[in-house]
Structures are given as C-alpha cells and as structure tokens.
Amino acid sequence: MYSVIPMSERVQQHLNDVKVYGCLLQLSPKQNDESLEQNLTEDWHHIHEQWKGMVKSAVSEQPRIAAYQQLYTQIGLNPKKTPPSVQNLLQRFFIKDELDKIPTIHPIVDAINVAAIQHLIPLGVFDAHAVEGKLRLAFTEGGEPFQGLGESEAAALPADVLVLADDAKVLSRFCYRDGESQKVTANTATIWLLGCQVSGIDEQDIAESLNTAIEILGRAYDIECLEQAVN
C-alpha cells in the first residue's frame, strides 16, 4: 500500500539510512452527524492522560523522538531550538497538568497528528492536488522560491536545504516547514500521507503509524488508495 518517495543521488549519499514512505488517498466524507474534529476529542484527552506531568527532558529522551533529533542534526537543524514535531506538540500542550488548549489545525491534519503522537513517529499530510508531476526528496541548489505555511510571500531558499519537491516547485522544507501551496483546506479531497524512517526506526514502525492515521481518518471518510507505486 505504501511506496517509497524517490530521493536525489545527493540525498541518498548523505542520508542513506532515511526512507520516506507515502500513499495517495482519496477521501469521501461519510454521511454521519459527528465530525472528525468531535471524534478526536477523546484521543486528545487520552494523550494528555499519558503524558501530563512529564518533564520536557523526559519527552526529549524518548528513543523514537531522539532518533528524529538525530535526523534534524544531519540536515542542519538544531533540535533544541527546533524540536521534531511530535516532541514539540507533547512539550507545548500535553505535559501540562491541565489540557487547556488542543492543537487543532484542520480535522485531517489533526487526525494525522494524533496518530503521530500515539506512535512517536512524525507524519506529514498535504493536499495532493498541489503536486505537479512526481514527488522527490532533494537538496536545494540555492535560489529556489518557497512560500512557507502562513508566510505572505515566497522567498529564495539557500543551498543545501533538504526539501520535498515536485517537478515544478518546492513543496516543503522537509521535517521543518510545510508550504502554503499544498496546505489542507476545506476543499481538500485527495491527500498525500507521508512517514519518514530514520536510523533506529523500523519500516514496520512507519507502517503501523500510517495505518493508524488511515484508521482515524476512516472514522469520518471513506478512503481509496489511488497510487501504490512512485516511479
């Protein structure tokens, strides 16, 4: 069901223990009264019960989270200043004694974040209609325009930034910032769901986290896998 996203030769040489798995999914809303956002409430509170009262250092030292910190270091990010997404969510919202705020973005994104936290595996999701041609991981040459999520305009990227790109543009600074062009919206009906394997994380771990994400989405959507191979 999952395919491996191609990498440039440079990425393969520098990150030979990294693989990104993805699946292209068509989502058709089910006819029911309960929204996915409402459906996730119990999941958020269960996550809080598991993590409340834990200190930040204990979150940071979780083996799976530490594995992704190592990836961040490899690609030039400082994980102390920019922690992996799962670590950031746990430390900002779920170790507090009271769950005073839930990090909702969009029901589809929220569902993926729940699965990511449950497995401590960062997952990505974006609107597939934004993709022109094939996906790939590459390092920038320098000068590629990129408009990050929430930014008012595009800016040129420096060289040697790890990005997820298609045949026409940069889609995201991989593991760091998604792009404005492919954000999930109320009109999103087709998504790419991605999971990244790094040293210390098994392929089966990624598959299980992706399966959980699809199961959670399945509470509110009928799901069809549209593509099982990426060339």
mmCIF file with all atom_site columns, C-alpha atoms in Angstrom:
data_model
loop_
_atom_site.group_PDB
_atom_site.id
_atom_site.type_symbol
_atom_site.label_atom_id
_atom_site.label_alt_id
_atom_site.label_comp_id
_atom_site.label_asym_id
_atom_site.label_entity_id
_atom_site.label_seq_id
_atom_site.pdbx_PDB_ins_code
_atom_site.Cartn_x
_atom_site.Cartn_y
_atom_site.Cartn_z
_atom_site.occupancy
_atom_site.B_iso_or_equiv
_atom_site.pdbx_formal_charge
_atom_site.auth_seq_id
_atom_site.auth_comp_id
_atom_site.auth_asym_id
_atom_site.auth_atom_id
_atom_site.pdbx_PDB_model_num
ATOM 1   C CA . MET A 1 1   ? 0.000   0.000  0.000   1.00 0.00 ? 1   MET A CA 1
ATOM 2   C CA . TYR A 1 2   ? 2.893   2.355  0.717   1.00 0.00 ? 2   TYR A CA 1
ATOM 3   C CA . SER A 1 3   ? 5.500   3.481  -1.765  1.00 0.00 ? 3   SER A CA 1
ATOM 4   C CA . VAL A 1 4   ? 8.974   4.908  -1.261  1.00 0.00 ? 4   VAL A CA 1
ATOM 5   C CA . ILE A 1 5   ? 9.359   8.543  -2.272  1.00 0.00 ? 5   ILE A CA 1
ATOM 6   C CA . PRO A 1 6   ? 12.382  8.883  -4.605  1.00 0.00 ? 6   PRO A CA 1
ATOM 7   C CA . MET A 1 7   ? 15.489  10.735 -3.468  1.00 0.00 ? 7   MET A CA 1
ATOM 8   C CA . SER A 1 8   ? 18.132  12.581 -5.432  1.00 0.00 ? 8   SER A CA 1
ATOM 9   C CA . GLU A 1 9   ? 21.537  10.942 -5.594  1.00 0.00 ? 9   GLU A CA 1
ATOM 10  C CA . ARG A 1 10  ? 22.930  13.528 -3.177  1.00 0.00 ? 10  ARG A CA 1
ATOM 11  C CA . VAL A 1 11  ? 20.238  12.827 -0.615  1.00 0.00 ? 11  VAL A CA 1
ATOM 12  C CA . GLN A 1 12  ? 20.865  9.094  -0.898  1.00 0.00 ? 12  GLN A CA 1
ATOM 13  C CA . GLN A 1 13  ? 24.572  9.635  -0.291  1.00 0.00 ? 13  GLN A CA 1
ATOM 14  C CA . HIS A 1 14  ? 24.122  11.924 2.718   1.00 0.00 ? 14  HIS A CA 1
ATOM 15  C CA . LEU A 1 15  ? 21.060  10.286 4.267   1.00 0.00 ? 15  LEU A CA 1
ATOM 16  C CA . ASN A 1 16  ? 21.439  6.657  3.323   1.00 0.00 ? 16  ASN A CA 1
ATOM 17  C CA . ASP A 1 17  ? 19.548  5.452  6.408   1.00 0.00 ? 17  ASP A CA 1
ATOM 18  C CA . VAL A 1 18  ? 16.476  7.583  5.622   1.00 0.00 ? 18  VAL A CA 1
ATOM 19  C CA . LYS A 1 19  ? 13.418  6.480  3.655   1.00 0.00 ? 19  LYS A CA 1
ATOM 20  C CA . VAL A 1 20  ? 10.126  8.285  3.201   1.00 0.00 ? 20  VAL A CA 1
ATOM 21  C CA . TYR A 1 21  ? 7.014   6.209  2.662   1.00 0.00 ? 21  TYR A CA 1
ATOM 22  C CA . GLY A 1 22  ? 3.822   7.642  1.247   1.00 0.00 ? 22  GLY A CA 1
ATOM 23  C CA . CYS A 1 23  ? 0.367   6.856  -0.004  1.00 0.00 ? 23  CYS A CA 1
ATOM 24  C CA . LEU A 1 24  ? -2.035  8.857  -2.138  1.00 0.00 ? 24  LEU A CA 1
ATOM 25  C CA . LEU A 1 25  ? -5.546  8.753  -0.693  1.00 0.00 ? 25  LEU A CA 1
ATOM 26  C CA . GLN A 1 26  ? -8.952  9.887  -1.911  1.00 0.00 ? 26  GLN A CA 1
ATOM 27  C CA . LEU A 1 27  ? -11.221 10.957 0.954   1.00 0.00 ? 27  LEU A CA 1
ATOM 28  C CA . SER A 1 28  ? -15.016 10.918 0.627   1.00 0.00 ? 28  SER A CA 1
ATOM 29  C CA . PRO A 1 29  ? -16.928 12.212 3.666   1.00 0.00 ? 29  PRO A CA 1
ATOM 30  C CA . LYS A 1 30  ? -19.255 9.708  5.274   1.00 0.00 ? 30  LYS A CA 1
ATOM 31  C CA . GLN A 1 31  ? -22.822 10.737 5.899   1.00 0.00 ? 31  GLN A CA 1
ATOM 32  C CA . ASN A 1 32  ? -22.915 10.978 9.670   1.00 0.00 ? 32  ASN A CA 1
ATOM 33  C CA . ASP A 1 33  ? -23.658 13.581 12.304  1.00 0.00 ? 33  ASP A CA 1
ATOM 34  C CA . GLU A 1 34  ? -20.324 13.546 14.095  1.00 0.00 ? 34  GLU A CA 1
ATOM 35  C CA . SER A 1 35  ? -17.440 15.474 12.613  1.00 0.00 ? 35  SER A CA 1
ATOM 36  C CA . LEU A 1 36  ? -13.901 14.141 12.715  1.00 0.00 ? 36  LEU A CA 1
ATOM 37  C CA . GLU A 1 37  ? -12.918 17.038 14.953  1.00 0.00 ? 37  GLU A CA 1
ATOM 38  C CA . GLN A 1 38  ? -15.506 15.971 17.547  1.00 0.00 ? 38  GLN A CA 1
ATOM 39  C CA . ASN A 1 39  ? -14.399 12.366 17.126  1.00 0.00 ? 39  ASN A CA 1
ATOM 40  C CA . LEU A 1 40  ? -10.828 13.243 18.078  1.00 0.00 ? 40  LEU A CA 1
ATOM 41  C CA . THR A 1 41  ? -11.675 14.787 21.442  1.00 0.00 ? 41  THR A CA 1
ATOM 42  C CA . GLU A 1 42  ? -11.290 11.518 23.329  1.00 0.00 ? 42  GLU A CA 1
ATOM 43  C CA . ASP A 1 43  ? -7.947  10.834 21.615  1.00 0.00 ? 43  ASP A CA 1
ATOM 44  C CA . TRP A 1 44  ? -6.543  14.208 22.676  1.00 0.00 ? 44  TRP A CA 1
ATOM 45  C CA . HIS A 1 45  ? -7.598  13.664 26.285  1.00 0.00 ? 45  HIS A CA 1
ATOM 46  C CA . HIS A 1 46  ? -6.169  10.140 26.326  1.00 0.00 ? 46  HIS A CA 1
ATOM 47  C CA . ILE A 1 47  ? -2.831  11.503 25.072  1.00 0.00 ? 47  ILE A CA 1
ATOM 48  C CA . HIS A 1 48  ? -2.919  14.101 27.836  1.00 0.00 ? 48  HIS A CA 1
ATOM 49  C CA . GLU A 1 49  ? -3.563  11.432 30.484  1.00 0.00 ? 49  GLU A CA 1
ATOM 50  C CA . GLN A 1 50  ? -0.492  9.533  29.259  1.00 0.00 ? 50  GLN A CA 1
ATOM 51  C CA . TRP A 1 51  ? 1.891   12.492 29.240  1.00 0.00 ? 51  TRP A CA 1
ATOM 52  C CA . LYS A 1 52  ? 0.702   15.024 31.817  1.00 0.00 ? 52  LYS A CA 1
ATOM 53  C CA . GLY A 1 53  ? 3.250   15.815 34.500  1.00 0.00 ? 53  GLY A CA 1
ATOM 54  C CA . MET A 1 54  ? 6.230   14.603 32.464  1.00 0.00 ? 54  MET A CA 1
ATOM 55  C CA . VAL A 1 55  ? 9.182   16.990 32.280  1.00 0.00 ? 55  VAL A CA 1
ATOM 56  C CA . LYS A 1 56  ? 10.450  18.225 28.919  1.00 0.00 ? 56  LYS A CA 1
ATOM 57  C CA . SER A 1 57  ? 13.738  16.348 29.201  1.00 0.00 ? 57  SER A CA 1
ATOM 58  C CA . ALA A 1 58  ? 11.902  13.042 29.612  1.00 0.00 ? 58  ALA A CA 1
ATOM 59  C CA . VAL A 1 59  ? 9.988   13.701 26.400  1.00 0.00 ? 59  VAL A CA 1
ATOM 60  C CA . SER A 1 60  ? 13.175  14.638 24.580  1.00 0.00 ? 60  SER A CA 1
ATOM 61  C CA . GLU A 1 61  ? 14.887  11.428 25.694  1.00 0.00 ? 61  GLU A CA 1
ATOM 62  C CA . GLN A 1 62  ? 12.223  9.064  24.351  1.00 0.00 ? 62  GLN A CA 1
ATOM 63  C CA . PRO A 1 63  ? 14.133  6.739  21.952  1.00 0.00 ? 63  PRO A CA 1
ATOM 64  C CA . ARG A 1 64  ? 11.918  7.378  18.940  1.00 0.00 ? 64  ARG A CA 1
ATOM 65  C CA . ILE A 1 65  ? 11.975  11.130 19.461  1.00 0.00 ? 65  ILE A CA 1
ATOM 66  C CA . ALA A 1 66  ? 15.764  11.039 19.896  1.00 0.00 ? 66  ALA A CA 1
ATOM 67  C CA . ALA A 1 67  ? 16.055  9.205  16.563  1.00 0.00 ? 67  ALA A CA 1
ATOM 68  C CA . TYR A 1 68  ? 14.388  12.118 14.772  1.00 0.00 ? 68  TYR A CA 1
ATOM 69  C CA . GLN A 1 69  ? 16.520  14.620 16.642  1.00 0.00 ? 69  GLN A CA 1
ATOM 70  C CA . GLN A 1 70  ? 19.483  12.930 15.005  1.00 0.00 ? 70  GLN A CA 1
ATOM 71  C CA . LEU A 1 71  ? 17.920  13.441 11.570  1.00 0.00 ? 71  LEU A CA 1
ATOM 72  C CA . TYR A 1 72  ? 17.457  17.121 12.345  1.00 0.00 ? 72  TYR A CA 1
ATOM 73  C CA . THR A 1 73  ? 21.134  17.387 13.237  1.00 0.00 ? 73  THR A CA 1
ATOM 74  C CA . GLN A 1 74  ? 22.076  15.634 9.985   1.00 0.00 ? 74  GLN A CA 1
ATOM 75  C CA . ILE A 1 75  ? 20.162  18.166 7.889   1.00 0.00 ? 75  ILE A CA 1
ATOM 76  C CA . GLY A 1 76  ? 21.500  21.216 9.698   1.00 0.00 ? 76  GLY A CA 1
ATOM 77  C CA . LEU A 1 77  ? 18.688  21.935 12.165  1.00 0.00 ? 77  LEU A CA 1
ATOM 78  C CA . ASN A 1 78  ? 19.234  22.416 15.882  1.00 0.00 ? 78  ASN A CA 1
ATOM 79  C CA . PRO A 1 79  ? 16.737  20.067 17.593  1.00 0.00 ? 79  PRO A CA 1
ATOM 80  C CA . LYS A 1 80  ? 16.977  22.045 20.834  1.00 0.00 ? 80  LYS A CA 1
ATOM 81  C CA . LYS A 1 81  ? 15.726  25.169 19.077  1.00 0.00 ? 81  LYS A CA 1
ATOM 82  C CA . THR A 1 82  ? 13.563  23.348 16.514  1.00 0.00 ? 82  THR A CA 1
ATOM 83  C CA . PRO A 1 83  ? 12.426  20.033 18.013  1.00 0.00 ? 83  PRO A CA 1
ATOM 84  C CA . PRO A 1 84  ? 10.770  17.343 15.896  1.00 0.00 ? 84  PRO A CA 1
ATOM 85  C CA . SER A 1 85  ? 7.040   17.910 15.503  1.00 0.00 ? 85  SER A CA 1
ATOM 86  C CA . VAL A 1 86  ? 5.881   15.175 17.887  1.00 0.00 ? 86  VAL A CA 1
ATOM 87  C CA . GLN A 1 87  ? 8.224   16.381 20.618  1.00 0.00 ? 87  GLN A CA 1
ATOM 88  C CA . ASN A 1 88  ? 7.080   19.959 20.091  1.00 0.00 ? 88  ASN A CA 1
ATOM 89  C CA . LEU A 1 89  ? 3.389   19.053 20.384  1.00 0.00 ? 89  LEU A CA 1
ATOM 90  C CA . LEU A 1 90  ? 3.910   16.995 23.527  1.00 0.00 ? 90  LEU A CA 1
ATOM 91  C CA . GLN A 1 91  ? 6.027   19.622 25.263  1.00 0.00 ? 91  GLN A CA 1
ATOM 92  C CA . ARG A 1 92  ? 3.777   22.546 24.354  1.00 0.00 ? 92  ARG A CA 1
ATOM 93  C CA . PHE A 1 93  ? 0.394   21.035 25.108  1.00 0.00 ? 93  PHE A CA 1
ATOM 94  C CA . PHE A 1 94  ? 0.295   17.600 26.719  1.00 0.00 ? 94  PHE A CA 1
ATOM 95  C CA . ILE A 1 95  ? 2.725   17.562 29.645  1.00 0.00 ? 95  ILE A CA 1
ATOM 96  C CA . LYS A 1 96  ? 0.798   20.317 31.391  1.00 0.00 ? 96  LYS A CA 1
ATOM 97  C CA . ASP A 1 97  ? -1.345  19.330 34.359  1.00 0.00 ? 97  ASP A CA 1
ATOM 98  C CA . GLU A 1 98  ? -4.407  20.681 32.578  1.00 0.00 ? 98  GLU A CA 1
ATOM 99  C CA . LEU A 1 99  ? -5.210  20.325 28.886  1.00 0.00 ? 99  LEU A CA 1
ATOM 100 C CA . ASP A 1 100 ? -6.165  23.970 28.474  1.00 0.00 ? 100 ASP A CA 1
ATOM 101 C CA . LYS A 1 101 ? -5.710  24.030 24.707  1.00 0.00 ? 101 LYS A CA 1
ATOM 102 C CA . ILE A 1 102 ? -5.901  21.388 21.980  1.00 0.00 ? 102 ILE A CA 1
ATOM 103 C CA . PRO A 1 103 ? -3.613  21.961 18.959  1.00 0.00 ? 103 PRO A CA 1
ATOM 104 C CA . THR A 1 104 ? -6.316  21.869 16.290  1.00 0.00 ? 104 THR A CA 1
ATOM 105 C CA . ILE A 1 105 ? -5.401  22.937 12.744  1.00 0.00 ? 105 ILE A CA 1
ATOM 106 C CA . HIS A 1 106 ? -7.774  21.106 10.377  1.00 0.00 ? 106 HIS A CA 1
ATOM 107 C CA . PRO A 1 107 ? -9.569  17.810 11.106  1.00 0.00 ? 107 PRO A CA 1
ATOM 108 C CA . ILE A 1 108 ? -7.455  15.898 8.567   1.00 0.00 ? 108 ILE A CA 1
ATOM 109 C CA . VAL A 1 109 ? -4.207  17.334 9.911   1.00 0.00 ? 109 VAL A CA 1
ATOM 110 C CA . ASP A 1 110 ? -5.393  16.782 13.481  1.00 0.00 ? 110 ASP A CA 1
ATOM 111 C CA . ALA A 1 111 ? -6.098  13.116 12.780  1.00 0.00 ? 111 ALA A CA 1
ATOM 112 C CA . ILE A 1 112 ? -2.589  12.662 11.417  1.00 0.00 ? 112 ILE A CA 1
ATOM 113 C CA . ASN A 1 113 ? -1.109  14.425 14.447  1.00 0.00 ? 113 ASN A CA 1
ATOM 114 C CA . VAL A 1 114 ? -2.999  12.115 16.806  1.00 0.00 ? 114 VAL A CA 1
ATOM 115 C CA . ALA A 1 115 ? -1.553  9.057  15.040  1.00 0.00 ? 115 ALA A CA 1
ATOM 116 C CA . ALA A 1 116 ? 1.927   10.617 15.044  1.00 0.00 ? 116 ALA A CA 1
ATOM 117 C CA . ILE A 1 117 ? 1.821   11.250 18.789  1.00 0.00 ? 117 ILE A CA 1
ATOM 118 C CA . GLN A 1 118 ? 0.420   7.802  19.525  1.00 0.00 ? 118 GLN A CA 1
ATOM 119 C CA . HIS A 1 119 ? 3.398   6.201  17.746  1.00 0.00 ? 119 HIS A CA 1
ATOM 120 C CA . LEU A 1 120 ? 6.004   8.959  18.350  1.00 0.00 ? 120 LEU A CA 1
ATOM 121 C CA . ILE A 1 121 ? 6.585   8.939  14.592  1.00 0.00 ? 121 ILE A CA 1
ATOM 122 C CA . PRO A 1 122 ? 6.355   12.303 12.761  1.00 0.00 ? 122 PRO A CA 1
ATOM 123 C CA . LEU A 1 123 ? 3.867   12.097 9.895   1.00 0.00 ? 123 LEU A CA 1
ATOM 124 C CA . GLY A 1 124 ? 3.074   14.544 7.128   1.00 0.00 ? 124 GLY A CA 1
ATOM 125 C CA . VAL A 1 125 ? -0.080  15.257 5.136   1.00 0.00 ? 125 VAL A CA 1
ATOM 126 C CA . PHE A 1 126 ? -0.852  17.710 2.364   1.00 0.00 ? 126 PHE A CA 1
ATOM 127 C CA . ASP A 1 127 ? -3.303  18.373 -0.445  1.00 0.00 ? 127 ASP A CA 1
ATOM 128 C CA . ALA A 1 128 ? -2.290  16.192 -3.382  1.00 0.00 ? 128 ALA A CA 1
ATOM 129 C CA . HIS A 1 129 ? -3.875  18.494 -5.975  1.00 0.00 ? 129 HIS A CA 1
ATOM 130 C CA . ALA A 1 130 ? -0.968  20.884 -5.451  1.00 0.00 ? 130 ALA A CA 1
ATOM 131 C CA . VAL A 1 131 ? 1.505   18.330 -6.822  1.00 0.00 ? 131 VAL A CA 1
ATOM 132 C CA . GLU A 1 132 ? 2.720   18.738 -10.391 1.00 0.00 ? 132 GLU A CA 1
ATOM 133 C CA . GLY A 1 133 ? 4.403   15.558 -11.583 1.00 0.00 ? 133 GLY A CA 1
ATOM 134 C CA . LYS A 1 134 ? 6.276   13.281 -9.173  1.00 0.00 ? 134 LYS A CA 1
ATOM 135 C CA . LEU A 1 135 ? 7.408   13.779 -5.613  1.00 0.00 ? 135 LEU A CA 1
ATOM 136 C CA . ARG A 1 136 ? 11.066  13.584 -4.637  1.00 0.00 ? 136 ARG A CA 1
ATOM 137 C CA . LEU A 1 137 ? 13.452  14.498 -1.834  1.00 0.00 ? 137 LEU A CA 1
ATOM 138 C CA . ALA A 1 138 ? 16.355  16.714 -2.843  1.00 0.00 ? 138 ALA A CA 1
ATOM 139 C CA . PHE A 1 139 ? 18.818  19.279 -1.588  1.00 0.00 ? 139 PHE A CA 1
ATOM 140 C CA . THR A 1 140 ? 18.346  22.792 -2.933  1.00 0.00 ? 140 THR A CA 1
ATOM 141 C CA . GLU A 1 141 ? 20.865  24.300 -5.310  1.00 0.00 ? 141 GLU A CA 1
ATOM 142 C CA . GLY A 1 142 ? 20.086  27.746 -3.904  1.00 0.00 ? 142 GLY A CA 1
ATOM 143 C CA . GLY A 1 143 ? 17.603  30.344 -5.075  1.00 0.00 ? 143 GLY A CA 1
ATOM 144 C CA . GLU A 1 144 ? 14.517  28.128 -5.295  1.00 0.00 ? 144 GLU A CA 1
ATOM 145 C CA . PRO A 1 145 ? 11.388  30.112 -4.311  1.00 0.00 ? 145 PRO A CA 1
ATOM 146 C CA . PHE A 1 146 ? 9.385   28.771 -1.384  1.00 0.00 ? 146 PHE A CA 1
ATOM 147 C CA . GLN A 1 147 ? 6.399   30.201 0.471   1.00 0.00 ? 147 GLN A CA 1
ATOM 148 C CA . GLY A 1 148 ? 6.174   28.630 3.897   1.00 0.00 ? 148 GLY A CA 1
ATOM 149 C CA . LEU A 1 149 ? 2.847   27.956 5.552   1.00 0.00 ? 149 LEU A CA 1
ATOM 150 C CA . GLY A 1 150 ? 1.450   31.212 6.901   1.00 0.00 ? 150 GLY A CA 1
ATOM 151 C CA . GLU A 1 151 ? 4.025   33.384 5.120   1.00 0.00 ? 151 GLU A CA 1
ATOM 152 C CA . SER A 1 152 ? 2.773   36.251 2.949   1.00 0.00 ? 152 SER A CA 1
ATOM 153 C CA . GLU A 1 153 ? 5.127   35.654 0.026   1.00 0.00 ? 153 GLU A CA 1
ATOM 154 C CA . ALA A 1 154 ? 7.790   33.342 -1.305  1.00 0.00 ? 154 ALA A CA 1
ATOM 155 C CA . ALA A 1 155 ? 11.476  33.762 -0.507  1.00 0.00 ? 155 ALA A CA 1
ATOM 156 C CA . ALA A 1 156 ? 14.558  32.221 -2.093  1.00 0.00 ? 156 ALA A CA 1
ATOM 157 C CA . LEU A 1 157 ? 15.957  29.208 -0.257  1.00 0.00 ? 157 LEU A CA 1
ATOM 158 C CA . PRO A 1 158 ? 19.688  28.895 0.411   1.00 0.00 ? 158 PRO A CA 1
ATOM 159 C CA . ALA A 1 159 ? 21.657  25.972 -0.967  1.00 0.00 ? 159 ALA A CA 1
ATOM 160 C CA . ASP A 1 160 ? 21.758  22.563 0.706   1.00 0.00 ? 160 ASP A CA 1
ATOM 161 C CA . VAL A 1 161 ? 18.302  22.655 2.292   1.00 0.00 ? 161 VAL A CA 1
ATOM 162 C CA . LEU A 1 162 ? 16.512  19.292 2.331   1.00 0.00 ? 162 LEU A CA 1
ATOM 163 C CA . VAL A 1 163 ? 13.178  19.740 0.572   1.00 0.00 ? 163 VAL A CA 1
ATOM 164 C CA . LEU A 1 164 ? 10.234  17.756 -0.680  1.00 0.00 ? 164 LEU A CA 1
ATOM 165 C CA . ALA A 1 165 ? 9.633   18.891 -4.239  1.00 0.00 ? 165 ALA A CA 1
ATOM 166 C CA . ASP A 1 166 ? 7.637   18.030 -7.326  1.00 0.00 ? 166 ASP A CA 1
ATOM 167 C CA . ASP A 1 167 ? 8.554   18.633 -10.958 1.00 0.00 ? 167 ASP A CA 1
ATOM 168 C CA . ALA A 1 168 ? 7.724   22.340 -10.707 1.00 0.00 ? 168 ALA A CA 1
ATOM 169 C CA . LYS A 1 169 ? 8.358   23.616 -7.193  1.00 0.00 ? 169 LYS A CA 1
ATOM 170 C CA . VAL A 1 170 ? 9.433   23.117 -3.606  1.00 0.00 ? 170 VAL A CA 1
ATOM 171 C CA . LEU A 1 171 ? 6.560   21.794 -1.510  1.00 0.00 ? 171 LEU A CA 1
ATOM 172 C CA . SER A 1 172 ? 8.170   21.856 1.929   1.00 0.00 ? 172 SER A CA 1
ATOM 173 C CA . ARG A 1 173 ? 11.381  22.254 3.841   1.00 0.00 ? 173 ARG A CA 1
ATOM 174 C CA . PHE A 1 174 ? 11.371  18.626 4.815   1.00 0.00 ? 174 PHE A CA 1
ATOM 175 C CA . CYS A 1 175 ? 10.702  17.959 8.508   1.00 0.00 ? 175 CYS A CA 1
ATOM 176 C CA . TYR A 1 176 ? 10.734  21.694 9.205   1.00 0.00 ? 176 TYR A CA 1
ATOM 177 C CA . ARG A 1 177 ? 8.103   23.791 7.396   1.00 0.00 ? 177 ARG A CA 1
ATOM 178 C CA . ASP A 1 178 ? 5.249   22.907 5.049   1.00 0.00 ? 178 ASP A CA 1
ATOM 179 C CA . GLY A 1 179 ? 4.408   25.095 2.084   1.00 0.00 ? 179 GLY A CA 1
ATOM 180 C CA . GLU A 1 180 ? 1.414   27.364 1.630   1.00 0.00 ? 180 GLU A CA 1
ATOM 181 C CA . SER A 1 181 ? 0.611   25.930 -1.805  1.00 0.00 ? 181 SER A CA 1
ATOM 182 C CA . GLN A 1 182 ? -0.372  22.457 -0.628  1.00 0.00 ? 182 GLN A CA 1
ATOM 183 C CA . LYS A 1 183 ? -1.967  23.130 2.747   1.00 0.00 ? 183 LYS A CA 1
ATOM 184 C CA . VAL A 1 184 ? -5.032  21.097 3.642   1.00 0.00 ? 184 VAL A CA 1
ATOM 185 C CA . THR A 1 185 ? -8.237  23.152 3.323   1.00 0.00 ? 185 THR A CA 1
ATOM 186 C CA . ALA A 1 186 ? -11.992 22.648 3.456   1.00 0.00 ? 186 ALA A CA 1
ATOM 187 C CA . ASN A 1 187 ? -11.839 21.696 -0.238  1.00 0.00 ? 187 ASN A CA 1
ATOM 188 C CA . THR A 1 188 ? -9.180  19.014 0.160   1.00 0.00 ? 188 THR A CA 1
ATOM 189 C CA . ALA A 1 189 ? -10.351 15.648 -1.122  1.00 0.00 ? 189 ALA A CA 1
ATOM 190 C CA . THR A 1 190 ? -7.085  13.929 -2.061  1.00 0.00 ? 190 THR A CA 1
ATOM 191 C CA . ILE A 1 191 ? -4.058  13.776 0.213   1.00 0.00 ? 191 ILE A CA 1
ATOM 192 C CA . TRP A 1 192 ? -0.517  12.547 0.333   1.00 0.00 ? 192 TRP A CA 1
ATOM 193 C CA . LEU A 1 193 ? 0.213   10.895 3.667   1.00 0.00 ? 193 LEU A CA 1
ATOM 194 C CA . LEU A 1 194 ? 3.924   10.529 4.480   1.00 0.00 ? 194 LEU A CA 1
ATOM 195 C CA . GLY A 1 195 ? 6.035   8.837  7.143   1.00 0.00 ? 195 GLY A CA 1
ATOM 196 C CA . CYS A 1 196 ? 9.806   9.073  7.481   1.00 0.00 ? 196 CYS A CA 1
ATOM 197 C CA . GLN A 1 197 ? 12.025  6.169  8.527   1.00 0.00 ? 197 GLN A CA 1
ATOM 198 C CA . VAL A 1 198 ? 15.359  7.046  10.153  1.00 0.00 ? 198 VAL A CA 1
ATOM 199 C CA . SER A 1 199 ? 18.115  5.113  11.883  1.00 0.00 ? 199 SER A CA 1
ATOM 200 C CA . GLY A 1 200 ? 16.659  3.324  14.903  1.00 0.00 ? 200 GLY A CA 1
ATOM 201 C CA . ILE A 1 201 ? 13.130  3.203  13.455  1.00 0.00 ? 201 ILE A CA 1
ATOM 202 C CA . ASP A 1 202 ? 11.944  0.066  11.649  1.00 0.00 ? 202 ASP A CA 1
ATOM 203 C CA . GLU A 1 203 ? 9.907   0.061  8.454   1.00 0.00 ? 203 GLU A CA 1
ATOM 204 C CA . GLN A 1 204 ? 7.179   -1.738 10.400  1.00 0.00 ? 204 GLN A CA 1
ATOM 205 C CA . ASP A 1 205 ? 7.039   1.189  12.853  1.00 0.00 ? 205 ASP A CA 1
ATOM 206 C CA . ILE A 1 206 ? 6.300   3.534  9.960   1.00 0.00 ? 206 ILE A CA 1
ATOM 207 C CA . ALA A 1 207 ? 3.681   1.206  8.503   1.00 0.00 ? 207 ALA A CA 1
ATOM 208 C CA . GLU A 1 208 ? 1.904   0.934  11.843  1.00 0.00 ? 208 GLU A CA 1
ATOM 209 C CA . SER A 1 209 ? 1.807   4.711  12.301  1.00 0.00 ? 209 SER A CA 1
ATOM 210 C CA . LEU A 1 210 ? 0.470   5.234  8.770   1.00 0.00 ? 210 LEU A CA 1
ATOM 211 C CA . ASN A 1 211 ? -2.118  2.502  9.317   1.00 0.00 ? 211 ASN A CA 1
ATOM 212 C CA . THR A 1 212 ? -3.293  4.225  12.485  1.00 0.00 ? 212 THR A CA 1
ATOM 213 C CA . ALA A 1 213 ? -3.588  7.547  10.647  1.00 0.00 ? 213 ALA A CA 1
ATOM 214 C CA . ILE A 1 214 ? -5.739  5.914  7.982   1.00 0.00 ? 214 ILE A CA 1
ATOM 215 C CA . GLU A 1 215 ? -7.886  4.187  10.598  1.00 0.00 ? 215 GLU A CA 1
ATOM 216 C CA . ILE A 1 216 ? -8.541  7.505  12.343  1.00 0.00 ? 216 ILE A CA 1
ATOM 217 C CA . LEU A 1 217 ? -9.380  9.228  9.057   1.00 0.00 ? 217 LEU A CA 1
ATOM 218 C CA . GLY A 1 218 ? -11.693 6.296  8.347   1.00 0.00 ? 218 GLY A CA 1
ATOM 219 C CA . ARG A 1 219 ? -13.973 7.360  11.180  1.00 0.00 ? 219 ARG A CA 1
ATOM 220 C CA . ALA A 1 220 ? -15.218 10.228 9.029   1.00 0.00 ? 220 ALA A CA 1
ATOM 221 C CA . TYR A 1 221 ? -14.143 9.345  5.491   1.00 0.00 ? 221 TYR A CA 1
ATOM 222 C CA . ASP A 1 222 ? -14.414 6.503  3.027   1.00 0.00 ? 222 ASP A CA 1
ATOM 223 C CA . ILE A 1 223 ? -10.825 6.096  1.815   1.00 0.00 ? 223 ILE A CA 1
ATOM 224 C CA . GLU A 1 224 ? -9.474  4.873  -1.504  1.00 0.00 ? 224 GLU A CA 1
ATOM 225 C CA . CYS A 1 225 ? -5.795  4.344  -2.212  1.00 0.00 ? 225 CYS A CA 1
ATOM 226 C CA . LEU A 1 226 ? -5.106  5.912  -5.612  1.00 0.00 ? 226 LEU A CA 1
ATOM 227 C CA . GLU A 1 227 ? -1.453  5.060  -6.159  1.00 0.00 ? 227 GLU A CA 1
ATOM 228 C CA . GLN A 1 228 ? 0.700   2.232  -4.882  1.00 0.00 ? 228 GLN A CA 1
ATOM 229 C CA . ALA A 1 229 ? 3.957   2.941  -6.642  1.00 0.00 ? 229 ALA A CA 1
ATOM 230 C CA . VAL A 1 230 ? 6.039   6.056  -7.156  1.00 0.00 ? 230 VAL A CA 1
ATOM 231 C CA . ASN A 1 231 ? 8.445   5.999  -10.084 1.00 0.00 ? 231 ASN A CA 1
#
